[in-house]
Amino acid sequence: MHPTAMLNGRMFFDVYGARMATGTVVDIGAQDVNGSLREVCPPHLTYVGVDFVAGKGVDVVLEDPYRLPFADGSVDAVVSSSCFEHAEMFWLLFLEIMRVLKAPGLFYLNAPSNGEYHRYPVDCWRFYPDSGKALVTWAERSGYDSILLESYTCKQIGDVWNDYVAVFLKGVAHAGI
């Protein structure tokens, strides 16, 4: 995990995780490659790392990368950093995240907005400012009530890459707007 991804993840947990008294956080793409969001997750939250391969930081190995082994509405927050660009069908994964999230439930996404090709095992996508709005539209069309709380792009520290960061909420009625 590059330093900017860790910083963005820390800010997510500082702002949103601090407001959660208890809960379960699922990290999609949790294999610890140069760091993990587990390091910045508040200790009062239960952290479950999932990935499609076994490795450091992985608690659950997925048989199908588009099927999470959690019950409907059973997870308080899902985080994913530097993973969605490697999901051939990230839109299916997004719906699966909406399925397992409670209402209210949060999804934190960090993915590249630009950058060099980096196969692991594939590299398919980059995300831009309108990506979050498009994912919300897809969720709504698929029967999930969600809203984009915030999104931004930022330059990675000491690199030419940019990150796209978004925070989604399942359950618009809980948005306080």
Tab-separated table of N, CA and C in Angstrom:
chain	number	residue	atom	x	y	z
A	1	MET	N	0.853	-1.170	0.000
A	1	MET	CA	0.000	0.000	0.000
A	1	MET	C	0.898	1.231	0.000
A	2	HIS	N	0.610	2.136	-0.888
A	2	HIS	CA	1.428	3.347	-0.952
A	2	HIS	C	1.031	4.322	0.161
A	3	PRO	N	1.932	5.240	0.520
A	3	PRO	CA	1.698	6.123	1.672
A	3	PRO	C	0.422	6.957	1.584
A	4	THR	N	0.059	7.421	0.391
A	4	THR	CA	-1.142	8.247	0.262
A	4	THR	C	-2.398	7.423	0.516
A	5	ALA	N	-2.401	6.174	0.076
A	5	ALA	CA	-3.545	5.291	0.341
A	5	ALA	C	-3.707	5.083	1.845
A	6	MET	N	-2.608	4.914	2.542
A	6	MET	CA	-2.664	4.753	3.997
A	6	MET	C	-3.182	6.032	4.660
A	7	LEU	N	-2.723	7.171	4.194
A	7	LEU	CA	-3.180	8.453	4.738
A	7	LEU	C	-4.677	8.640	4.505
A	8	ASN	N	-5.145	8.362	3.294
A	8	ASN	CA	-6.573	8.489	2.996
A	8	ASN	C	-7.397	7.526	3.850
A	9	GLY	N	-6.909	6.298	4.016
A	9	GLY	CA	-7.605	5.333	4.866
A	9	GLY	C	-7.666	5.784	6.316
A	10	ARG	N	-6.568	6.334	6.801
A	10	ARG	CA	-6.535	6.858	8.170
A	10	ARG	C	-7.570	7.982	8.333
A	11	MET	N	-7.664	8.863	7.340
A	11	MET	CA	-8.650	9.959	7.423
A	11	MET	C	-10.070	9.405	7.441
A	12	PHE	N	-10.340	8.374	6.638
A	12	PHE	CA	-11.670	7.754	6.666
A	12	PHE	C	-11.988	7.248	8.071
A	13	PHE	N	-11.066	6.496	8.659
A	13	PHE	CA	-11.326	5.949	9.987
A	13	PHE	C	-11.377	7.035	11.049
A	14	ASP	N	-10.568	8.095	10.910
A	14	ASP	CA	-10.616	9.199	11.868
A	14	ASP	C	-11.971	9.895	11.840
A	15	VAL	N	-12.527	10.084	10.660
A	15	VAL	CA	-13.798	10.803	10.524
A	15	VAL	C	-14.990	9.889	10.772
A	16	TYR	N	-15.022	8.747	10.097
A	16	TYR	CA	-16.210	7.893	10.140
A	16	TYR	C	-16.105	6.770	11.177
A	17	GLY	N	-14.961	6.144	11.282
A	17	GLY	CA	-14.794	5.039	12.227
A	17	GLY	C	-14.909	5.492	13.663
A	18	ALA	N	-14.476	6.703	13.948
A	18	ALA	CA	-14.552	7.235	15.308
A	18	ALA	C	-16.006	7.408	15.759
A	19	ARG	N	-16.921	7.549	14.805
A	19	ARG	CA	-18.342	7.735	15.133
A	19	ARG	C	-19.059	6.415	15.405
A	20	MET	N	-18.401	5.301	15.066
A	20	MET	CA	-19.004	3.986	15.253
A	20	MET	C	-18.612	3.455	16.634
A	21	ALA	N	-19.588	3.208	17.492
A	21	ALA	CA	-19.300	2.696	18.834
A	21	ALA	C	-18.737	1.278	18.769
A	22	THR	N	-19.329	0.465	17.926
A	22	THR	CA	-18.876	-0.907	17.680
A	22	THR	C	-19.170	-1.204	16.220
A	23	GLY	N	-18.735	-2.348	15.760
A	23	GLY	CA	-19.094	-2.737	14.412
A	23	GLY	C	-18.054	-3.610	13.755
A	24	THR	N	-18.432	-4.118	12.598
A	24	THR	CA	-17.569	-4.973	11.802
A	24	THR	C	-17.178	-4.249	10.524
A	25	VAL	N	-15.881	-4.246	10.248
A	25	VAL	CA	-15.324	-3.661	9.033
A	25	VAL	C	-14.757	-4.801	8.189
A	26	VAL	N	-15.169	-4.882	6.941
A	26	VAL	CA	-14.633	-5.868	6.009
A	26	VAL	C	-13.732	-5.135	5.023
A	27	ASP	N	-12.507	-5.611	4.875
A	27	ASP	CA	-11.550	-5.036	3.931
A	27	ASP	C	-11.441	-5.961	2.727
A	28	ILE	N	-11.842	-5.471	1.575
A	28	ILE	CA	-11.760	-6.235	0.328
A	28	ILE	C	-10.427	-5.917	-0.332
A	29	GLY	N	-9.650	-6.960	-0.581
A	29	GLY	CA	-8.297	-6.781	-1.091
A	29	GLY	C	-7.347	-6.538	0.057
A	30	ALA	N	-7.492	-7.335	1.107
A	30	ALA	CA	-6.820	-7.076	2.386
A	30	ALA	C	-5.386	-7.565	2.469
A	31	GLN	N	-4.915	-8.286	1.472
A	31	GLN	CA	-3.550	-8.801	1.579
A	31	GLN	C	-2.597	-7.654	1.855
A	32	ASP	N	-1.782	-7.832	2.870
A	32	ASP	CA	-0.844	-6.800	3.305
A	32	ASP	C	0.362	-6.776	2.357
A	33	VAL	N	0.302	-5.842	1.422
A	33	VAL	CA	1.417	-5.602	0.496
A	33	VAL	C	1.917	-4.196	0.814
A	34	ASN	N	2.979	-4.098	1.568
A	34	ASN	CA	3.523	-2.800	1.997
A	34	ASN	C	2.563	-2.040	2.899
A	35	GLY	N	1.821	-2.737	3.736
A	35	GLY	CA	0.904	-2.089	4.667
A	35	GLY	C	-0.536	-2.492	4.413
A	36	SER	N	-1.383	-2.209	5.400
A	36	SER	CA	-2.785	-2.605	5.343
A	36	SER	C	-3.626	-1.593	6.112
A	37	LEU	N	-4.872	-1.423	5.696
A	37	LEU	CA	-5.782	-0.538	6.428
A	37	LEU	C	-6.072	-1.062	7.830
A	38	ARG	N	-5.775	-2.317	8.070
A	38	ARG	CA	-5.924	-2.872	9.421
A	38	ARG	C	-5.125	-2.034	10.421
A	39	GLU	N	-3.982	-1.492	9.971
A	39	GLU	CA	-3.100	-0.700	10.840
A	39	GLU	C	-3.765	0.582	11.337
A	40	VAL	N	-4.719	1.123	10.577
A	40	VAL	CA	-5.335	2.398	10.940
A	40	VAL	C	-6.796	2.258	11.366
A	41	CYS	N	-7.307	1.030	11.381
A	41	CYS	CA	-8.683	0.788	11.828
A	41	CYS	C	-8.734	0.937	13.348
A	42	PRO	N	-9.711	1.675	13.872
A	42	PRO	CA	-9.814	1.823	15.327
A	42	PRO	C	-9.949	0.462	16.013
A	43	PRO	N	-9.310	0.294	17.165
A	43	PRO	CA	-9.307	-1.010	17.843
A	43	PRO	C	-10.679	-1.452	18.352
A	44	HIS	N	-11.628	-0.538	18.461
A	44	HIS	CA	-12.952	-0.929	18.949
A	44	HIS	C	-13.813	-1.562	17.853
A	45	LEU	N	-13.312	-1.597	16.611
A	45	LEU	CA	-14.041	-2.218	15.512
A	45	LEU	C	-13.442	-3.588	15.189
A	46	THR	N	-14.289	-4.529	14.827
A	46	THR	CA	-13.848	-5.856	14.414
A	46	THR	C	-13.475	-5.798	12.942
A	47	TYR	N	-12.263	-6.198	12.634
A	47	TYR	CA	-11.708	-6.066	11.279
A	47	TYR	C	-11.583	-7.453	10.656
A	48	VAL	N	-12.154	-7.629	9.456
A	48	VAL	CA	-12.091	-8.895	8.733
A	48	VAL	C	-11.494	-8.616	7.358
A	49	GLY	N	-10.334	-9.197	7.090
A	49	GLY	CA	-9.671	-9.019	5.810
A	49	GLY	C	-10.040	-10.136	4.853
A	50	VAL	N	-10.524	-9.774	3.650
A	50	VAL	CA	-10.858	-10.767	2.631
A	50	VAL	C	-10.038	-10.500	1.375
A	51	ASP	N	-9.704	-11.551	0.691
A	51	ASP	CA	-8.957	-11.459	-0.566
A	51	ASP	C	-9.193	-12.752	-1.333
A	52	PHE	N	-8.792	-12.791	-2.584
A	52	PHE	CA	-8.983	-14.014	-3.355
A	52	PHE	C	-7.778	-14.942	-3.276
A	53	VAL	N	-6.750	-14.544	-2.522
A	53	VAL	CA	-5.602	-15.399	-2.258
A	53	VAL	C	-5.253	-15.312	-0.771
A	54	ALA	N	-4.697	-16.392	-0.251
A	54	ALA	CA	-4.232	-16.392	1.131
A	54	ALA	C	-2.987	-15.517	1.237
A	55	GLY	N	-2.803	-14.907	2.384
A	55	GLY	CA	-1.620	-14.088	2.598
A	55	GLY	C	-1.720	-13.331	3.900
A	56	LYS	N	-0.674	-12.581	4.200
A	56	LYS	CA	-0.638	-11.770	5.416
A	56	LYS	C	-1.815	-10.793	5.397
A	57	GLY	N	-2.570	-10.765	6.477
A	57	GLY	CA	-3.713	-9.853	6.605
A	57	GLY	C	-5.019	-10.399	6.064
A	58	VAL	N	-5.004	-11.608	5.508
A	58	VAL	CA	-6.212	-12.195	4.927
A	58	VAL	C	-6.822	-13.173	5.930
A	59	ASP	N	-8.050	-12.874	6.363
A	59	ASP	CA	-8.773	-13.742	7.283
A	59	ASP	C	-9.693	-14.708	6.545
A	60	VAL	N	-10.219	-14.268	5.404
A	60	VAL	CA	-11.153	-15.066	4.620
A	60	VAL	C	-10.699	-15.042	3.162
A	61	VAL	N	-10.513	-16.223	2.576
A	61	VAL	CA	-10.170	-16.331	1.156
A	61	VAL	C	-11.472	-16.532	0.376
A	62	LEU	N	-11.704	-15.660	-0.578
A	62	LEU	CA	-12.926	-15.720	-1.379
A	62	LEU	C	-12.816	-16.802	-2.443
A	63	GLU	N	-13.866	-17.589	-2.577
A	63	GLU	CA	-13.926	-18.565	-3.667
A	63	GLU	C	-14.315	-17.869	-4.962
A	64	ASP	N	-15.146	-16.850	-4.850
A	64	ASP	CA	-15.625	-16.074	-5.992
A	64	ASP	C	-15.410	-14.606	-5.629
A	65	PRO	N	-14.616	-13.853	-6.397
A	65	PRO	CA	-14.339	-12.463	-6.026
A	65	PRO	C	-15.567	-11.546	-6.085
A	66	TYR	N	-16.682	-12.045	-6.602
A	66	TYR	CA	-17.897	-11.236	-6.700
A	66	TYR	C	-19.002	-11.760	-5.778
A	67	ARG	N	-18.622	-12.584	-4.818
A	67	ARG	CA	-19.577	-13.119	-3.840
A	67	ARG	C	-18.929	-13.083	-2.466
A	68	LEU	N	-19.411	-12.190	-1.613
A	68	LEU	CA	-18.877	-12.060	-0.258
A	68	LEU	C	-19.602	-13.027	0.676
A	69	PRO	N	-18.878	-13.741	1.520
A	69	PRO	CA	-19.483	-14.760	2.388
A	69	PRO	C	-20.079	-14.185	3.672
A	70	PHE	N	-20.885	-13.152	3.518
A	70	PHE	CA	-21.526	-12.508	4.660
A	70	PHE	C	-23.020	-12.383	4.365
A	71	ALA	N	-23.827	-12.441	5.402
A	71	ALA	CA	-25.275	-12.344	5.248
A	71	ALA	C	-25.691	-10.944	4.801
A	72	ASP	N	-26.855	-10.856	4.210
A	72	ASP	CA	-27.425	-9.563	3.825
A	72	ASP	C	-27.487	-8.650	5.050
A	73	GLY	N	-27.074	-7.399	4.879
A	73	GLY	CA	-27.202	-6.409	5.933
A	73	GLY	C	-26.481	-6.751	7.225
A	74	SER	N	-25.318	-7.383	7.146
A	74	SER	CA	-24.634	-7.844	8.359
A	74	SER	C	-23.338	-7.099	8.680
A	75	VAL	N	-22.907	-6.194	7.813
A	75	VAL	CA	-21.607	-5.538	7.960
A	75	VAL	C	-21.815	-4.029	8.124
A	76	ASP	N	-21.059	-3.431	9.036
A	76	ASP	CA	-21.192	-1.998	9.300
A	76	ASP	C	-20.429	-1.128	8.315
A	77	ALA	N	-19.273	-1.593	7.878
A	77	ALA	CA	-18.458	-0.825	6.932
A	77	ALA	C	-17.635	-1.785	6.075
A	78	VAL	N	-17.436	-1.385	4.830
A	78	VAL	CA	-16.552	-2.101	3.915
A	78	VAL	C	-15.525	-1.090	3.432
A	79	VAL	N	-14.269	-1.504	3.392
A	79	VAL	CA	-13.199	-0.661	2.860
A	79	VAL	C	-12.487	-1.433	1.763
A	80	SER	N	-12.003	-0.704	0.778
A	80	SER	CA	-11.230	-1.328	-0.293
A	80	SER	C	-10.263	-0.291	-0.839
A	81	SER	N	-8.990	-0.607	-0.769
A	81	SER	CA	-7.958	0.318	-1.222
A	81	SER	C	-7.051	-0.377	-2.232
A	82	SER	N	-6.901	0.248	-3.382
A	82	SER	CA	-6.018	-0.259	-4.438
A	82	SER	C	-6.401	-1.663	-4.865
A	83	CYS	N	-7.710	-1.890	-4.999
A	83	CYS	CA	-8.208	-3.211	-5.369
A	83	CYS	C	-9.184	-3.157	-6.543
A	84	PHE	N	-10.056	-2.168	-6.581
A	84	PHE	CA	-11.117	-2.139	-7.586
A	84	PHE	C	-10.580	-2.091	-9.021
A	85	GLU	N	-9.406	-1.526	-9.214
A	85	GLU	CA	-8.845	-1.498	-10.564
A	85	GLU	C	-8.484	-2.901	-11.051
A	86	HIS	N	-8.378	-3.843	-10.120
A	86	HIS	CA	-8.028	-5.219	-10.459
A	86	HIS	C	-9.253	-6.126	-10.590
A	87	ALA	N	-10.434	-5.615	-10.291
A	87	ALA	CA	-11.674	-6.389	-10.407
A	87	ALA	C	-12.216	-6.220	-11.824
A	88	GLU	N	-12.249	-7.301	-12.576
A	88	GLU	CA	-12.707	-7.209	-13.964
A	88	GLU	C	-14.127	-6.659	-14.049
A	89	MET	N	-14.964	-6.987	-13.071
A	89	MET	CA	-16.356	-6.518	-13.059
A	89	MET	C	-16.638	-5.827	-11.722
A	90	PHE	N	-15.986	-4.695	-11.502
A	90	PHE	CA	-16.097	-4.002	-10.212
A	90	PHE	C	-17.529	-3.630	-9.882
A	91	TRP	N	-18.372	-3.414	-10.859
A	91	TRP	CA	-19.766	-3.035	-10.626
A	91	TRP	C	-20.526	-4.167	-9.937
A	92	LEU	N	-20.177	-5.424	-10.227
A	92	LEU	CA	-20.785	-6.550	-9.515
A	92	LEU	C	-20.326	-6.570	-8.064
A	93	LEU	N	-19.060	-6.305	-7.849
A	93	LEU	CA	-18.523	-6.243	-6.490
A	93	LEU	C	-19.182	-5.112	-5.703
A	94	PHE	N	-19.423	-3.975	-6.349
A	94	PHE	CA	-20.088	-2.859	-5.673
A	94	PHE	C	-21.484	-3.271	-5.190
A	95	LEU	N	-22.245	-3.973	-6.034
A	95	LEU	CA	-23.574	-4.431	-5.612
A	95	LEU	C	-23.483	-5.435	-4.471
A	96	GLU	N	-22.473	-6.276	-4.498
A	96	GLU	CA	-22.286	-7.244	-3.427
A	96	GLU	C	-21.967	-6.525	-2.112
A	97	ILE	N	-21.207	-5.453	-2.192
A	97	ILE	CA	-20.927	-4.640	-1.004
A	97	ILE	C	-22.222	-4.033	-0.472
A	98	MET	N	-23.047	-3.499	-1.366
A	98	MET	CA	-24.332	-2.927	-0.941
A	98	MET	C	-25.210	-3.994	-0.292
A	99	ARG	N	-25.155	-5.217	-0.795
A	99	ARG	CA	-25.952	-6.313	-0.231
A	99	ARG	C	-25.563	-6.600	1.217
A	100	VAL	N	-24.261	-6.661	1.511
A	100	VAL	CA	-23.827	-7.060	2.856
A	100	VAL	C	-23.854	-5.914	3.864
A	101	LEU	N	-23.870	-4.674	3.382
A	101	LEU	CA	-23.893	-3.534	4.306
A	101	LEU	C	-25.230	-3.406	5.019
A	102	LYS	N	-25.167	-3.047	6.298
A	102	LYS	CA	-26.349	-2.650	7.049
A	102	LYS	C	-26.769	-1.281	6.533
A	103	ALA	N	-27.986	-0.886	6.871
A	103	ALA	CA	-28.405	0.490	6.643
A	103	ALA	C	-28.610	1.114	8.019
A	104	PRO	N	-27.810	2.054	8.444
A	104	PRO	CA	-26.761	2.697	7.665
A	104	PRO	C	-25.473	1.860	7.660
A	105	GLY	N	-24.796	1.925	6.540
A	105	GLY	CA	-23.511	1.257	6.406
A	105	GLY	C	-22.639	2.039	5.445
A	106	LEU	N	-21.340	2.007	5.660
A	106	LEU	CA	-20.402	2.821	4.880
A	106	LEU	C	-19.519	1.963	3.991
A	107	PHE	N	-19.238	2.477	2.805
A	107	PHE	CA	-18.252	1.866	1.926
A	107	PHE	C	-17.209	2.918	1.565
A	108	TYR	N	-15.946	2.616	1.882
A	108	TYR	CA	-14.806	3.473	1.557
A	108	TYR	C	-14.067	2.838	0.385
A	109	LEU	N	-13.880	3.615	-0.670
A	109	LEU	CA	-13.191	3.153	-1.869
A	109	LEU	C	-12.010	4.059	-2.175
A	110	ASN	N	-10.848	3.443	-2.386
A	110	ASN	CA	-9.672	4.155	-2.873
A	110	ASN	C	-9.171	3.361	-4.070
A	111	ALA	N	-9.092	4.013	-5.233
A	111	ALA	CA	-8.631	3.365	-6.465
A	111	ALA	C	-7.873	4.394	-7.287
A	112	PRO	N	-7.000	3.947	-8.169
A	112	PRO	CA	-6.239	4.918	-8.956
A	112	PRO	C	-7.119	5.698	-9.925
A	113	SER	N	-6.773	6.962	-10.100
A	113	SER	CA	-7.419	7.814	-11.081
A	113	SER	C	-6.564	7.918	-12.347
A	114	ASN	N	-5.311	7.587	-12.220
A	114	ASN	CA	-4.409	7.491	-13.369
A	114	ASN	C	-3.260	6.588	-12.946
A	115	GLY	N	-2.333	6.369	-13.824
A	115	GLY	CA	-1.157	5.595	-13.446
A	115	GLY	C	-0.805	4.534	-14.465
A	116	GLU	N	0.368	3.980	-14.269
A	116	GLU	CA	0.880	2.966	-15.177
A	116	GLU	C	0.134	1.649	-14.999
A	117	TYR	N	0.177	0.855	-16.021
A	117	TYR	CA	-0.378	-0.486	-16.008
A	117	TYR	C	0.352	-1.320	-14.958
A	118	HIS	N	-0.406	-1.983	-14.084
A	118	HIS	CA	0.203	-2.810	-13.042
A	118	HIS	C	-0.654	-4.047	-12.782
A	119	ARG	N	-0.379	-5.073	-13.527
A	119	ARG	CA	-1.157	-6.315	-13.469
A	119	ARG	C	-0.956	-7.016	-12.119
A	120	TYR	N	-2.101	-7.370	-11.457
A	120	TYR	CA	-2.025	-8.106	-10.190
A	120	TYR	C	-3.359	-8.780	-9.907
A	121	PRO	N	-3.833	-9.801	-10.526
A	121	PRO	CA	-3.278	-10.411	-11.736
A	121	PRO	C	-3.685	-9.687	-13.019
A	122	VAL	N	-4.676	-8.785	-12.931
A	122	VAL	CA	-5.082	-7.970	-14.075
A	122	VAL	C	-5.171	-6.515	-13.628
A	123	ASP	N	-5.146	-5.606	-14.564
A	123	ASP	CA	-5.310	-4.174	-14.281
A	123	ASP	C	-6.255	-3.636	-15.336
A	124	CYS	N	-7.485	-3.316	-14.920
A	124	CYS	CA	-8.549	-3.042	-15.891
A	124	CYS	C	-9.100	-1.625	-15.881
A	125	TRP	N	-9.014	-0.896	-14.780
A	125	TRP	CA	-9.809	0.323	-14.640
A	125	TRP	C	-9.053	1.448	-13.955
A	126	ARG	N	-9.512	2.680	-14.230
A	126	ARG	CA	-9.145	3.878	-13.492
A	126	ARG	C	-10.460	4.588	-13.141
A	127	PHE	N	-10.461	5.351	-12.061
A	127	PHE	CA	-11.687	5.976	-11.561
A	127	PHE	C	-11.529	7.492	-11.569
A	128	TYR	N	-12.603	8.186	-11.971
A	128	TYR	CA	-12.597	9.630	-12.143
A	128	TYR	C	-13.701	10.260	-11.294
A	129	PRO	N	-13.765	11.589	-11.220
A	129	PRO	CA	-14.724	12.240	-10.331
A	129	PRO	C	-16.178	11.781	-10.476
A	130	ASP	N	-16.618	11.396	-11.664
A	130	ASP	CA	-18.002	10.959	-11.840
A	130	ASP	C	-18.224	9.489	-11.522
A	131	SER	N	-17.184	8.753	-11.201
A	131	SER	CA	-17.312	7.315	-10.952
A	131	SER	C	-18.251	7.001	-9.791
A	132	GLY	N	-18.160	7.758	-8.711
A	132	GLY	CA	-19.018	7.512	-7.555
A	132	GLY	C	-20.483	7.718	-7.872
A	133	LYS	N	-20.785	8.784	-8.613
A	133	LYS	CA	-22.177	9.038	-9.011
A	133	LYS	C	-22.701	7.909	-9.885
A	134	ALA	N	-21.857	7.408	-10.776
A	134	ALA	CA	-22.264	6.301	-11.642
A	134	ALA	C	-22.534	5.038	-10.820
A	135	LEU	N	-21.717	4.767	-9.809
A	135	LEU	CA	-21.944	3.602	-8.964
A	135	LEU	C	-23.240	3.726	-8.167
A	136	VAL	N	-23.555	4.918	-7.693
A	136	VAL	CA	-24.822	5.131	-6.987
A	136	VAL	C	-25.994	4.890	-7.936
A	137	THR	N	-25.900	5.381	-9.163
A	137	THR	CA	-26.955	5.146	-10.158
A	137	THR	C	-27.127	3.653	-10.402
A	138	TRP	N	-26.025	2.918	-10.528
A	138	TRP	CA	-26.069	1.474	-10.723
A	138	TRP	C	-26.728	0.795	-9.519
A	139	ALA	N	-26.377	1.210	-8.318
A	139	ALA	CA	-26.976	0.626	-7.116
A	139	ALA	C	-28.487	0.885	-7.083
A	140	GLU	N	-28.883	2.116	-7.375
A	140	GLU	CA	-30.310	2.458	-7.371
A	140	GLU	C	-31.075	1.633	-8.397
A	141	ARG	N	-30.529	1.493	-9.590
A	141	ARG	CA	-31.181	0.694	-10.643
A	141	ARG	C	-31.273	-0.778	-10.249
A	142	SER	N	-30.408	-1.191	-9.343
A	142	SER	CA	-30.373	-2.585	-8.894
A	142	SER	C	-31.108	-2.785	-7.574
A	143	GLY	N	-31.793	-1.726	-7.094
A	143	GLY	CA	-32.639	-1.848	-5.911
A	143	GLY	C	-31.978	-1.529	-4.587
A	144	TYR	N	-30.790	-0.906	-4.616
A	144	TYR	CA	-30.101	-0.548	-3.371
A	144	TYR	C	-30.160	0.953	-3.166
A	145	ASP	N	-30.527	1.337	-1.951
A	145	ASP	CA	-30.665	2.725	-1.548
A	145	ASP	C	-29.308	3.220	-1.039
A	146	SER	N	-28.629	4.051	-1.839
A	146	SER	CA	-27.307	4.525	-1.434
A	146	SER	C	-27.097	5.960	-1.876
A	147	ILE	N	-26.083	6.562	-1.298
A	147	ILE	CA	-25.741	7.948	-1.626
A	147	ILE	C	-24.215	8.086	-1.542
A	148	LEU	N	-23.680	8.953	-2.368
A	148	LEU	CA	-22.259	9.289	-2.314
A	148	LEU	C	-22.105	10.430	-1.316
A	149	LEU	N	-21.443	10.179	-0.188
A	149	LEU	CA	-21.259	11.210	0.829
A	149	LEU	C	-20.164	12.196	0.447
A	150	GLU	N	-19.069	11.677	-0.097
A	150	GLU	CA	-17.977	12.541	-0.520
A	150	GLU	C	-17.073	11.782	-1.474
A	151	SER	N	-16.389	12.540	-2.323
A	151	SER	CA	-15.380	11.947	-3.192
A	151	SER	C	-14.379	13.028	-3.585
A	152	TYR	N	-13.179	12.578	-3.885
A	152	TYR	CA	-12.135	13.508	-4.327
A	152	TYR	C	-11.030	12.728	-5.021
A	153	THR	N	-10.221	13.449	-5.757
A	153	THR	CA	-8.995	12.873	-6.297
A	153	THR	C	-7.837	13.622	-5.652
A	154	CYS	N	-6.752	12.905	-5.472
A	154	CYS	CA	-5.577	13.530	-4.877
A	154	CYS	C	-4.322	12.923	-5.484
A	155	LYS	N	-3.292	13.716	-5.527
A	155	LYS	CA	-1.995	13.280	-6.036
A	155	LYS	C	-1.328	12.397	-4.982
A	156	GLN	N	-0.740	11.304	-5.428
A	156	GLN	CA	0.004	10.461	-4.501
A	156	GLN	C	1.309	11.154	-4.118
A	157	ILE	N	1.680	11.018	-2.876
A	157	ILE	CA	2.906	11.623	-2.363
A	157	ILE	C	4.107	11.041	-3.105
A	158	GLY	N	4.903	11.913	-3.707
A	158	GLY	CA	6.140	11.496	-4.349
A	158	GLY	C	5.976	10.639	-5.585
A	159	ASP	N	4.837	10.741	-6.285
A	159	ASP	CA	4.595	9.890	-7.448
A	159	ASP	C	3.787	10.670	-8.484
A	160	VAL	N	3.650	10.100	-9.674
A	160	VAL	CA	2.855	10.732	-10.731
A	160	VAL	C	1.405	10.251	-10.691
A	161	TRP	N	1.107	9.258	-9.871
A	161	TRP	CA	-0.233	8.697	-9.780
A	161	TRP	C	-1.166	9.638	-9.026
A	162	ASN	N	-2.458	9.490	-9.277
A	162	ASN	CA	-3.513	10.140	-8.509
A	162	ASN	C	-4.454	9.066	-7.984
A	163	ASP	N	-5.015	9.296	-6.817
A	163	ASP	CA	-6.002	8.398	-6.228
A	163	ASP	C	-7.391	9.003	-6.359
A	164	TYR	N	-8.373	8.146	-6.530
A	164	TYR	CA	-9.772	8.508	-6.427
A	164	TYR	C	-10.264	7.925	-5.111
A	165	VAL	N	-10.884	8.748	-4.278
A	165	VAL	CA	-11.393	8.311	-2.980
A	165	VAL	C	-12.875	8.660	-2.911
A	166	ALA	N	-13.677	7.713	-2.439
A	166	ALA	CA	-15.117	7.953	-2.305
A	166	ALA	C	-15.631	7.265	-1.043
A	167	VAL	N	-16.641	7.879	-0.428
A	167	VAL	CA	-17.328	7.290	0.717
A	167	VAL	C	-18.810	7.242	0.372
A	168	PHE	N	-19.363	6.042	0.422
A	168	PHE	CA	-20.775	5.798	0.120
A	168	PHE	C	-21.502	5.426	1.391
A	169	LEU	N	-22.799	5.733	1.431
A	169	LEU	CA	-23.651	5.362	2.538
A	169	LEU	C	-24.808	4.549	2.000
A	170	LYS	N	-25.033	3.378	2.567
A	170	LYS	CA	-26.243	2.628	2.259
A	170	LYS	C	-27.306	3.100	3.240
A	171	GLY	N	-28.450	3.540	2.679
A	171	GLY	CA	-29.524	4.047	3.528
A	171	GLY	C	-29.564	5.564	3.509
A	172	VAL	N	-30.109	6.135	2.458
A	172	VAL	CA	-30.151	7.587	2.268
A	172	VAL	C	-30.811	8.291	3.451
A	173	ALA	N	-31.808	7.651	4.054
A	173	ALA	CA	-32.524	8.280	5.189
A	173	ALA	C	-31.584	8.576	6.355
A	174	HIS	N	-30.443	7.918	6.413
A	174	HIS	CA	-29.486	8.117	7.503
A	174	HIS	C	-28.448	9.196	7.193
A	175	ALA	N	-28.549	9.805	6.025
A	175	ALA	CA	-27.557	10.788	5.601
A	175	ALA	C	-27.708	12.122	6.308
A	176	GLY	N	-28.858	12.378	6.883
A	176	GLY	CA	-29.062	13.652	7.582
A	176	GLY	C	-29.150	14.838	6.647
A	177	ILE	N	-29.577	14.599	5.415
A	177	ILE	CA	-29.713	15.719	4.470
A	177	ILE	C	-31.155	15.988	4.131
